[in-house]
PDB file of C-alpha atoms in Angstrom:
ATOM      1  CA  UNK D   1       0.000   0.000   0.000  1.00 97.00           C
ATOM      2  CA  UNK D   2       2.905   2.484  -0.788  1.00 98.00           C
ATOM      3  CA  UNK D   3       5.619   3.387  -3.433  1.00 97.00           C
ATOM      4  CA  UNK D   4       9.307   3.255  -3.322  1.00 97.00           C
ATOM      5  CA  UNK D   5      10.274   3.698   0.461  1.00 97.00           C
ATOM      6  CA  UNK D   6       8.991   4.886   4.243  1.00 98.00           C
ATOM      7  CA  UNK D   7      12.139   6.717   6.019  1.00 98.00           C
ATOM      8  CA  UNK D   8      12.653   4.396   8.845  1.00 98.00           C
ATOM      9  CA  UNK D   9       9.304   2.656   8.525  1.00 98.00           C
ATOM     10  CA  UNK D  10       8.141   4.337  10.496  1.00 98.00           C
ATOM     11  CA  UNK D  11       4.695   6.976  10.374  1.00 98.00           C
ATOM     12  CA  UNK D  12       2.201   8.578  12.263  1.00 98.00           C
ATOM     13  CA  UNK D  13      -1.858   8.370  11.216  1.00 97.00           C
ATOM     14  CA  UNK D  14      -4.723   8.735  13.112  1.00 94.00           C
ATOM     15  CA  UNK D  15      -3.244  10.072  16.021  1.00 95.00           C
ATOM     16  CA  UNK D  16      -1.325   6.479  15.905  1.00 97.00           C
ATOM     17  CA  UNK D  17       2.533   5.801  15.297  1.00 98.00           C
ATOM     18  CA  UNK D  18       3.213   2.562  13.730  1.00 98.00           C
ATOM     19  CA  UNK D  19       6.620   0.765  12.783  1.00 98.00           C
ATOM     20  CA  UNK D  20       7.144  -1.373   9.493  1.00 98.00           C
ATOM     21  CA  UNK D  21       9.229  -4.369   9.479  1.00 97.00           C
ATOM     22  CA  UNK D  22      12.875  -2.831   7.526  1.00 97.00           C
ATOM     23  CA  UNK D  23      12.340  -4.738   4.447  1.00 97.00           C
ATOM     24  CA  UNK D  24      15.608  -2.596   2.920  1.00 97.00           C
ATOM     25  CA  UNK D  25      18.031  -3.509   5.897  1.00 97.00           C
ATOM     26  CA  UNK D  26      21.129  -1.810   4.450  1.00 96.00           C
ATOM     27  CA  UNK D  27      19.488   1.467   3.991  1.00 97.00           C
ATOM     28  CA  UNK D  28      17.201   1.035   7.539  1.00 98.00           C
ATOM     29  CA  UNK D  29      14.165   1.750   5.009  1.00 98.00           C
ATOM     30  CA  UNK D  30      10.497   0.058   4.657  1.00 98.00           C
ATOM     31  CA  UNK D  31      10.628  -0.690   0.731  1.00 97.00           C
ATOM     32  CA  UNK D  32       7.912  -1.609  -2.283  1.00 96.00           C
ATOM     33  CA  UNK D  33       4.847  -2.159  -0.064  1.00 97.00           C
ATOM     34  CA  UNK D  34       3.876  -5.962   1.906  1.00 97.00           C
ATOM     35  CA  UNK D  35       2.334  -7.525  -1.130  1.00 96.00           C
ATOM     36  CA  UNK D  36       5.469  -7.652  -3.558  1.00 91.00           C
ATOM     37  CA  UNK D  37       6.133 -11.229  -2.710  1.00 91.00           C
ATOM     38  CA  UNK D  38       2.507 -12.078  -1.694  1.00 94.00           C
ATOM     39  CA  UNK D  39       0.585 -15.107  -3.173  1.00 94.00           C
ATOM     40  CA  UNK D  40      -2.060 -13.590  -5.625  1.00 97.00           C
ATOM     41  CA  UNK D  41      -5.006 -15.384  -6.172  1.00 97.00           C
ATOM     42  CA  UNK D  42      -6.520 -16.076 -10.271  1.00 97.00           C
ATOM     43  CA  UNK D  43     -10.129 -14.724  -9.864  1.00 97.00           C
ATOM     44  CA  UNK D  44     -10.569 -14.483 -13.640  1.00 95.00           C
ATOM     45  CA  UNK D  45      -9.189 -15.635 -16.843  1.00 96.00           C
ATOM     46  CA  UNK D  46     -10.000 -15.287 -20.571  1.00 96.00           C
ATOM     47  CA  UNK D  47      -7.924 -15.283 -23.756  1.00 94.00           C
ATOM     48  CA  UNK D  48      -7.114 -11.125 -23.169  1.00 96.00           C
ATOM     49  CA  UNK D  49      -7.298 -11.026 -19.543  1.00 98.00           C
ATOM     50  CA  UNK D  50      -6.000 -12.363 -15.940  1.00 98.00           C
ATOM     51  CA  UNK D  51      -7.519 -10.730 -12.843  1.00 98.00           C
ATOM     52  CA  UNK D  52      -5.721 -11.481  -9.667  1.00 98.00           C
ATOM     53  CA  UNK D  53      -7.305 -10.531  -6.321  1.00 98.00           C
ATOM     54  CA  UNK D  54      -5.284 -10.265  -2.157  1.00 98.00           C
ATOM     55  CA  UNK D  55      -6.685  -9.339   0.931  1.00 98.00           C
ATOM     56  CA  UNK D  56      -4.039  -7.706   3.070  1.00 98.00           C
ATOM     57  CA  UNK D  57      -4.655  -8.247   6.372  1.00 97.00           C
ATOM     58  CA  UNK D  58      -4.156  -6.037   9.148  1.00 96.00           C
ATOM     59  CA  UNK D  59      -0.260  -6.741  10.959  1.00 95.00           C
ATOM     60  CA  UNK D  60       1.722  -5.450  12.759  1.00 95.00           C
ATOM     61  CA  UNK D  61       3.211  -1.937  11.210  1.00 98.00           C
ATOM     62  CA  UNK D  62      -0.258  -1.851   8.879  1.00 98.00           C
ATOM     63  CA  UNK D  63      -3.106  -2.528  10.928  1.00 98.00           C
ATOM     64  CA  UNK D  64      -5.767  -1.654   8.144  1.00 98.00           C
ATOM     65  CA  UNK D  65      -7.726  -4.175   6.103  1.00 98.00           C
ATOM     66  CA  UNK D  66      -7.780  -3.823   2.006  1.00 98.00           C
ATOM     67  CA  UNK D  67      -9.368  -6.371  -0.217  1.00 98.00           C
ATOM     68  CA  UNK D  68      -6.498  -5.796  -3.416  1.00 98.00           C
ATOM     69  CA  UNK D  69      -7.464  -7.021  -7.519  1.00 98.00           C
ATOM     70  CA  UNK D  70      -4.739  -6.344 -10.192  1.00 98.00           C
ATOM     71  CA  UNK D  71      -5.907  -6.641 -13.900  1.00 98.00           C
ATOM     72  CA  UNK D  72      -4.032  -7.215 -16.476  1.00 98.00           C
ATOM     73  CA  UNK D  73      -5.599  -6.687 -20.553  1.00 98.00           C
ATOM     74  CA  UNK D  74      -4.396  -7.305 -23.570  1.00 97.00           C
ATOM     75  CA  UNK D  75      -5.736  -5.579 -26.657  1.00 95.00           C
ATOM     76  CA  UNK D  76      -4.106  -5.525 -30.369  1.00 92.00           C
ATOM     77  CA  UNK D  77      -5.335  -1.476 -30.518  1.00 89.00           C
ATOM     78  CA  UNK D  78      -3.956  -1.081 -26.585  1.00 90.00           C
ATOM     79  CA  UNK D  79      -1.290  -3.448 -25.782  1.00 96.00           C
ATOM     80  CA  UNK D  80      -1.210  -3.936 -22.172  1.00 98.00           C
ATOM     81  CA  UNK D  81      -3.577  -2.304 -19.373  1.00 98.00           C
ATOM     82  CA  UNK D  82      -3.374  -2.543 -16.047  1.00 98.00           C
ATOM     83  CA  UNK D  83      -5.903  -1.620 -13.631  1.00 98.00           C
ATOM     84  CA  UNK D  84      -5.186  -1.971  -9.500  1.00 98.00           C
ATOM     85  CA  UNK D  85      -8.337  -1.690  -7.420  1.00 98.00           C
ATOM     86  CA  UNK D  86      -8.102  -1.071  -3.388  1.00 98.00           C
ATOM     87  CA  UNK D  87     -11.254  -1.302  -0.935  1.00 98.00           C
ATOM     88  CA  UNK D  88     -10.788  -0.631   2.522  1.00 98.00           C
ATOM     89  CA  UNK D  89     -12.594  -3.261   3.883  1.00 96.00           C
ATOM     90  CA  UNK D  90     -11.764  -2.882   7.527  1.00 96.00           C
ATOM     91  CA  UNK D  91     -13.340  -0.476  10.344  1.00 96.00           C
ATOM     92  CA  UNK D  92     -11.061   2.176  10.092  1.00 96.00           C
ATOM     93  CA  UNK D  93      -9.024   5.075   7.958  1.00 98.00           C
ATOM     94  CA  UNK D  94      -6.135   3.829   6.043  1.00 98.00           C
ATOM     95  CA  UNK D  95      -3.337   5.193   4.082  1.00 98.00           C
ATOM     96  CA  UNK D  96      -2.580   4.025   0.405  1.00 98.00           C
ATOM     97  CA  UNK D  97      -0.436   4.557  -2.312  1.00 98.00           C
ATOM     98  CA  UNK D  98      -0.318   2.045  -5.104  1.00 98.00           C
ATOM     99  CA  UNK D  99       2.894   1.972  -7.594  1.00 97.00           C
ATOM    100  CA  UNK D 100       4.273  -0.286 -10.406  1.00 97.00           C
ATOM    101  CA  UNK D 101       7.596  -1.056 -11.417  1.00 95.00           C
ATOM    102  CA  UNK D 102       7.871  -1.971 -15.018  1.00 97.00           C
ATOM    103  CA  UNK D 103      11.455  -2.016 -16.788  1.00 97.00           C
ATOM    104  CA  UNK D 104      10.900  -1.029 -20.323  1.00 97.00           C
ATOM    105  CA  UNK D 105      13.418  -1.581 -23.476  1.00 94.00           C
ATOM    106  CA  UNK D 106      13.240  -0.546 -27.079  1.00 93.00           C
ATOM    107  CA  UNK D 107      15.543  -3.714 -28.341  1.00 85.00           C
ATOM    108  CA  UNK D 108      19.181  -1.700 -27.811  1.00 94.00           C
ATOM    109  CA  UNK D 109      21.384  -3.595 -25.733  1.00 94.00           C
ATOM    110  CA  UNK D 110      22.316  -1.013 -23.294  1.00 96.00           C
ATOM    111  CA  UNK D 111      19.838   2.335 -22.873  1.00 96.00           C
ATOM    112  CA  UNK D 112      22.482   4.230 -23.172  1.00 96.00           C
ATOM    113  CA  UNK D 113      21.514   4.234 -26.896  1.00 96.00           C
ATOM    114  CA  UNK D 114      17.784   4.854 -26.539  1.00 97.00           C
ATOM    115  CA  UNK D 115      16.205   7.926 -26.719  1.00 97.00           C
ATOM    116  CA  UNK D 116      13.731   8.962 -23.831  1.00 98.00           C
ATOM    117  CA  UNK D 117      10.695  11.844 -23.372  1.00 98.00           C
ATOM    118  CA  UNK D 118       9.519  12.423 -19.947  1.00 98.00           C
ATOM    119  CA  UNK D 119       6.856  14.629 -19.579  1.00 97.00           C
ATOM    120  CA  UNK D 120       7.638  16.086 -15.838  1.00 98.00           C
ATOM    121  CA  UNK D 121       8.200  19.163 -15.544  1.00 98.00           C
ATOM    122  CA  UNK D 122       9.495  18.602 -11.635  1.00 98.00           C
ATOM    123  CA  UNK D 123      12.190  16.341 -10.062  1.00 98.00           C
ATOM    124  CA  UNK D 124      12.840  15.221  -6.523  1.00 98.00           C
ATOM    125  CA  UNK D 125      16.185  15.322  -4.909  1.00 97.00           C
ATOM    126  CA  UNK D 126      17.173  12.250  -2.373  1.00 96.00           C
ATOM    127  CA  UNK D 127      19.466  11.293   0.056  1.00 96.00           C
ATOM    128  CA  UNK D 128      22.261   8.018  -0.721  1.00 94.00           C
ATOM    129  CA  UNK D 129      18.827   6.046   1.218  1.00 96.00           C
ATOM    130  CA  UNK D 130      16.845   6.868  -1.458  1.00 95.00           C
ATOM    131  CA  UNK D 131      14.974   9.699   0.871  1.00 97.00           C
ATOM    132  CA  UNK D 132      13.724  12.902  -0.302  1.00 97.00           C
ATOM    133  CA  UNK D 133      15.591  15.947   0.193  1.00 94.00           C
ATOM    134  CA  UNK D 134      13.381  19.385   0.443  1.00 93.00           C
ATOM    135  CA  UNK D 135      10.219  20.084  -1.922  1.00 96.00           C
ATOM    136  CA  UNK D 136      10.302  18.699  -5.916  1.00 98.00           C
ATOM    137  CA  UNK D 137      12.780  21.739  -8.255  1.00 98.00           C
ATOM    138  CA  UNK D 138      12.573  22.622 -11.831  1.00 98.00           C
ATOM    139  CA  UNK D 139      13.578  20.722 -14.450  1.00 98.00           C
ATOM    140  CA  UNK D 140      14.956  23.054 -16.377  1.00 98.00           C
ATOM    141  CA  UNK D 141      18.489  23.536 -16.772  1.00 96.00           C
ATOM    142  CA  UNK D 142      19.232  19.996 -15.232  1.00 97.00           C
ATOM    143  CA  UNK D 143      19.747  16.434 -16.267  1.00 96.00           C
ATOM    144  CA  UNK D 144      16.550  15.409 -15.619  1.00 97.00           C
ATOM    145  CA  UNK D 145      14.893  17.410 -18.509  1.00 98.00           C
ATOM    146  CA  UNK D 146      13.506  14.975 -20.562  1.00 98.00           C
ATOM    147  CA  UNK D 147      10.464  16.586 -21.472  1.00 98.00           C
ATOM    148  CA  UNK D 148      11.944  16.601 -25.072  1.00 97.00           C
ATOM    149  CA  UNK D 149      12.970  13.775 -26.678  1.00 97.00           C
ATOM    150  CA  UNK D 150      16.967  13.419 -26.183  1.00 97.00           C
ATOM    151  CA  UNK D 151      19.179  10.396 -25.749  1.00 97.00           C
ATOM    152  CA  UNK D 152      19.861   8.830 -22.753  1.00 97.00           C
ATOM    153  CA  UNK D 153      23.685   8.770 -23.291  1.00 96.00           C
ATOM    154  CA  UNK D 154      25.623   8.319 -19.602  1.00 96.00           C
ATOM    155  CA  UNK D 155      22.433  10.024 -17.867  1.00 96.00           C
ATOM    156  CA  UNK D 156      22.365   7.846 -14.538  1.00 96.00           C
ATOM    157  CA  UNK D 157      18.705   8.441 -13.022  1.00 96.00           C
ATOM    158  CA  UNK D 158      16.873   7.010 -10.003  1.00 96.00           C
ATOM    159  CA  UNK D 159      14.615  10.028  -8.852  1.00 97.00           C
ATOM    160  CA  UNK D 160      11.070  10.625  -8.801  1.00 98.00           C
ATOM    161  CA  UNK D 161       9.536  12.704 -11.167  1.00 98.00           C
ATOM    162  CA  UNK D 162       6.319  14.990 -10.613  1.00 98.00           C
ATOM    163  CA  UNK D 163       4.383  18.199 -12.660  1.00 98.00           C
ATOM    164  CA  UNK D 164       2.914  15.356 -15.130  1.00 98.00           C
ATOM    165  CA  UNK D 165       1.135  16.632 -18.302  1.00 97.00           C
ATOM    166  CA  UNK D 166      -1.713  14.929 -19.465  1.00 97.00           C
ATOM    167  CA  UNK D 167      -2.836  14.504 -22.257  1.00 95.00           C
ATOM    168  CA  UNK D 168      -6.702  15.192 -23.710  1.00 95.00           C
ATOM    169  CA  UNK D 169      -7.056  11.498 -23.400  1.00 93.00           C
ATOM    170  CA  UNK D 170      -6.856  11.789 -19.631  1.00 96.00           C
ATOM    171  CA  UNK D 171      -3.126  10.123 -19.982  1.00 98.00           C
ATOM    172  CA  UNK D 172       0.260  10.975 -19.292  1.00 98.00           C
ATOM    173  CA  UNK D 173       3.284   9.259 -21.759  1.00 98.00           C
ATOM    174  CA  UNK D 174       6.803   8.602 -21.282  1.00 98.00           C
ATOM    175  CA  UNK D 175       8.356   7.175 -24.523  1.00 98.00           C
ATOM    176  CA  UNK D 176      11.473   5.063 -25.210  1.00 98.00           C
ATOM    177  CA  UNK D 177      12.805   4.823 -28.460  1.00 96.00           C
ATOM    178  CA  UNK D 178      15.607   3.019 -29.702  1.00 94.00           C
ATOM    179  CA  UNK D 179      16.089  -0.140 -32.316  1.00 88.00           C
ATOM    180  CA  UNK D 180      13.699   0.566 -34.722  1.00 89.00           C
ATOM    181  CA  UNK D 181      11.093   0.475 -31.635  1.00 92.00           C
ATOM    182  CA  UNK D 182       8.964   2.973 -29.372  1.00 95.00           C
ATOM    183  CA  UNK D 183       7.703   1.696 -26.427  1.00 97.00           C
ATOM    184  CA  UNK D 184       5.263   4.038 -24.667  1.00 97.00           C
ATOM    185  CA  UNK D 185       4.340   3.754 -20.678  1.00 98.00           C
ATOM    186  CA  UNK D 186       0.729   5.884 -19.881  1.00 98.00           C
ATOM    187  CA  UNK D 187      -0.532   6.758 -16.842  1.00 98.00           C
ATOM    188  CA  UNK D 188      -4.142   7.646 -16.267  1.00 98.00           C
ATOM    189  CA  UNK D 189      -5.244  10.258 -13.638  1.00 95.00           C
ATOM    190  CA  UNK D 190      -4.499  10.081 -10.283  1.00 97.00           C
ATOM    191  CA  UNK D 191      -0.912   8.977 -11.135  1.00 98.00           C
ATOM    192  CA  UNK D 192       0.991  12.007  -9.932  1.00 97.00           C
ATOM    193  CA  UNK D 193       4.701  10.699 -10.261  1.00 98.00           C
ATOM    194  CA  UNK D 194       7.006   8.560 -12.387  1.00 98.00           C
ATOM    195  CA  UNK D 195      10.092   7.228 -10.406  1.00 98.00           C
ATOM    196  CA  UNK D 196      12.473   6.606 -13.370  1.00 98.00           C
ATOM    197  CA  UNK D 197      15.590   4.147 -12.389  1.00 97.00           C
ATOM    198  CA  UNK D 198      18.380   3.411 -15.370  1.00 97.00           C
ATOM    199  CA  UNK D 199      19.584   0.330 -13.541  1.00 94.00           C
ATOM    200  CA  UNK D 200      22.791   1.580 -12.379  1.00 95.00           C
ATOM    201  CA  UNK D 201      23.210  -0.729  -9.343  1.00 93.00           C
ATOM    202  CA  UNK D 202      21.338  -3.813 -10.331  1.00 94.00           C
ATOM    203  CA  UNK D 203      24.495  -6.707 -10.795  1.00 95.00           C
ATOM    204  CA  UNK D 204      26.834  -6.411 -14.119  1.00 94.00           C
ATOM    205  CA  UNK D 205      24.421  -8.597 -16.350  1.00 93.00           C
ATOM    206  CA  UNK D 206      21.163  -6.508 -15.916  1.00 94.00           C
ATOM    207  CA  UNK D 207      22.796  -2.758 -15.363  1.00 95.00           C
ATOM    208  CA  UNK D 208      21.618  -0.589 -17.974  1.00 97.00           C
ATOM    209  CA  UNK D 209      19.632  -2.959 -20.105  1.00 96.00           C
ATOM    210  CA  UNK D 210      16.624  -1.112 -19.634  1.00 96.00           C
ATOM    211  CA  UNK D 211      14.581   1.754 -17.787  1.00 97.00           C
ATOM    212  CA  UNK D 212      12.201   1.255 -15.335  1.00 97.00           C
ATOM    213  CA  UNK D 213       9.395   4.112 -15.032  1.00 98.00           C
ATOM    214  CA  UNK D 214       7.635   3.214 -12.682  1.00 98.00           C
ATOM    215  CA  UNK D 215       3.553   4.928 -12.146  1.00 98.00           C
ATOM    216  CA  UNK D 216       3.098   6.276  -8.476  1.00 98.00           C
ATOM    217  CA  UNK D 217       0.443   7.619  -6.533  1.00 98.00           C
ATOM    218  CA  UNK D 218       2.543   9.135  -4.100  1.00 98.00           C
ATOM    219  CA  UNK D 219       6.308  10.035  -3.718  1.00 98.00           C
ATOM    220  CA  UNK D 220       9.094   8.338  -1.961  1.00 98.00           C
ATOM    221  CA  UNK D 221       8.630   8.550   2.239  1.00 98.00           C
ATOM    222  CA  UNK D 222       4.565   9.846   1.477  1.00 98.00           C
ATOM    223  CA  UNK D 223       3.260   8.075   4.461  1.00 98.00           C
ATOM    224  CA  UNK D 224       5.726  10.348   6.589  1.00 98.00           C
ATOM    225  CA  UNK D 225       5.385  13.403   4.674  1.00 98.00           C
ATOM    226  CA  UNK D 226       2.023  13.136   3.570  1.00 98.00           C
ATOM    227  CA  UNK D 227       2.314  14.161  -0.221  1.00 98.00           C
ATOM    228  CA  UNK D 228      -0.454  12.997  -2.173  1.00 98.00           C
ATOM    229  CA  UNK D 229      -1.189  10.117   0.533  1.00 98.00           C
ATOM    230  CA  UNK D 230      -4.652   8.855   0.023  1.00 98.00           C
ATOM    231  CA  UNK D 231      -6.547   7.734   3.115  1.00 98.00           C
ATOM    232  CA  UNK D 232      -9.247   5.376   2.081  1.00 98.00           C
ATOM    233  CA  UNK D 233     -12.112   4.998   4.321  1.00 98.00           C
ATOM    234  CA  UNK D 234     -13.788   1.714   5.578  1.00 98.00           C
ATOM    235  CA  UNK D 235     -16.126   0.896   2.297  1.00 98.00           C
ATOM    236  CA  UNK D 236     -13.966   3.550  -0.048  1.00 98.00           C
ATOM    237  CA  UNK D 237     -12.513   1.857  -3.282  1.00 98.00           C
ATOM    238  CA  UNK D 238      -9.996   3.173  -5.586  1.00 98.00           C
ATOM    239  CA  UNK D 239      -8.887   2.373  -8.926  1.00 98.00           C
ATOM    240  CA  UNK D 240      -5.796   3.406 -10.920  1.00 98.00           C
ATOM    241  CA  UNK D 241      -4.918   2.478 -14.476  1.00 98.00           C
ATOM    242  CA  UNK D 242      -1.395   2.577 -16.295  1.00 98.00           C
ATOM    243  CA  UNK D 243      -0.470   0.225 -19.643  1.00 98.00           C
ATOM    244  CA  UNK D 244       2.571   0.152 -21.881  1.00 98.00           C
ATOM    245  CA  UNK D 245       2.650   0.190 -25.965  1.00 96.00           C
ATOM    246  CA  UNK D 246       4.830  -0.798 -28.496  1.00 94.00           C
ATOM    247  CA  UNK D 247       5.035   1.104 -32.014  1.00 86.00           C
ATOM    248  CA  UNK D 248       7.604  -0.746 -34.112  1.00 65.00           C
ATOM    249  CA  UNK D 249       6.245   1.179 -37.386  1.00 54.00           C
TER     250      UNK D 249
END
């Protein structure tokens, strides 16, 4: 029920502090949310869909009860969307943030060769813990200005991303391009921030060989800060929506 990472893993709600289990030891962080490695249940399944449904009980840390579905859709004119539905099922106010961390390629063998377009117009500075520093600056002027196509080159990125433009279709789009392919990643409303990681410390055989951009509801460290932290209340459901494209035209 949150992006990224929770300084400490520990936050205050309802009058209530609570401590998270440090799933990010090294950095003494709470990291990608309690249902990354959770067992998923198939609800439904036909030849363009899978819908997979979790209840996440309350525990220690989280004390809140959501009832969870993921969808994933396939369409020829669409490519992949996914839609990620959370109802608050229990008897009291919970915060939520809901992210996704797809790695996208354009068939180059490093990304240093791809070419990417970001539309943000804001980025977010972080501590070595991955920890915002201060309130989201400016593009401009910076290395982070990708709201024109450019290539990636030796850009090394791992920051979050915010002052999204969307689109008439209710979507914002971040493009790769590279190969003789361009990959598109949308984001529908309520998506307020792309963290975009080039895979500089994954191990030798994966670094660089794509670009995650990741959709987020919420920034790094939301639950302590509060930025754009949803509280759902007992019966409130949410939905957000993201896909990815490929044009190889």
């Amino acid at each position: 029920p949150w992006p990224n990472r929770i300084d400490g893993g520990k936050y205050s709600t309802g009058g209530k502090t609570h401590q998270l289990d440090l799933s990010e030891p090294a950095a003494g962080n709470a990291i990608h949310g309690l249902t990354r490695w959770s067992s998923w249940q198939p609800a439904a399944q036909a030849d363009d869909v899978v819908q997979l449904t979790h209840v996440l009980h309350g525990q220690p840390g989280y004390p809140f009860r959501l009832e969870l579905t993921a969808e994933y859709r396939l369409s020829a004119a669409e490519g992949l969307q996914v839609s990620i539905t959370a109802s608050n099922d229990g008897s009291r106010a919970a915060p939520y943030g809901t992210g996704s961390h797809p790695y996208l390629t354009a068939g180059t063998a490093l990304v240093d060769q791809c070419e990417l377009t970001l539309p943000a117009a804001r980025w977010l500075a972080a501590d070595d813990r991955g920890i915002p520093r201060g309130q989201p600056e400016d593009v401009t002027g910076t290395g982070y200005d990708f709201r024109e196509q450019r290539l990636v080159g030796s850009s090394r990125l791992d920051h979050a991303l915010t002052g999204l433009t969307f689109g008439e279709d209710g979507r914002t789009w971040a493009w790769l391009s590279g190969g003789g392919k361009r990959v598109g990643l949308w984001a529908g409303r309520g998506y307020q921030w792309l963290q975009v990681f080039t895979g500089d410390t994954l191990d030798p055989a994966r670094r660089r060989r794509a670009i995650a951009i990741e959709p987020m509801t919420c920034p790094p460290n939301a639950f302590v800060s509060g930025t754009d932290l949803l509280i759902l209340q007992p019966g409130d459901s949410i939905t957000h929506t993201w896909g990815i494209t490929v044009d190889q035209s």
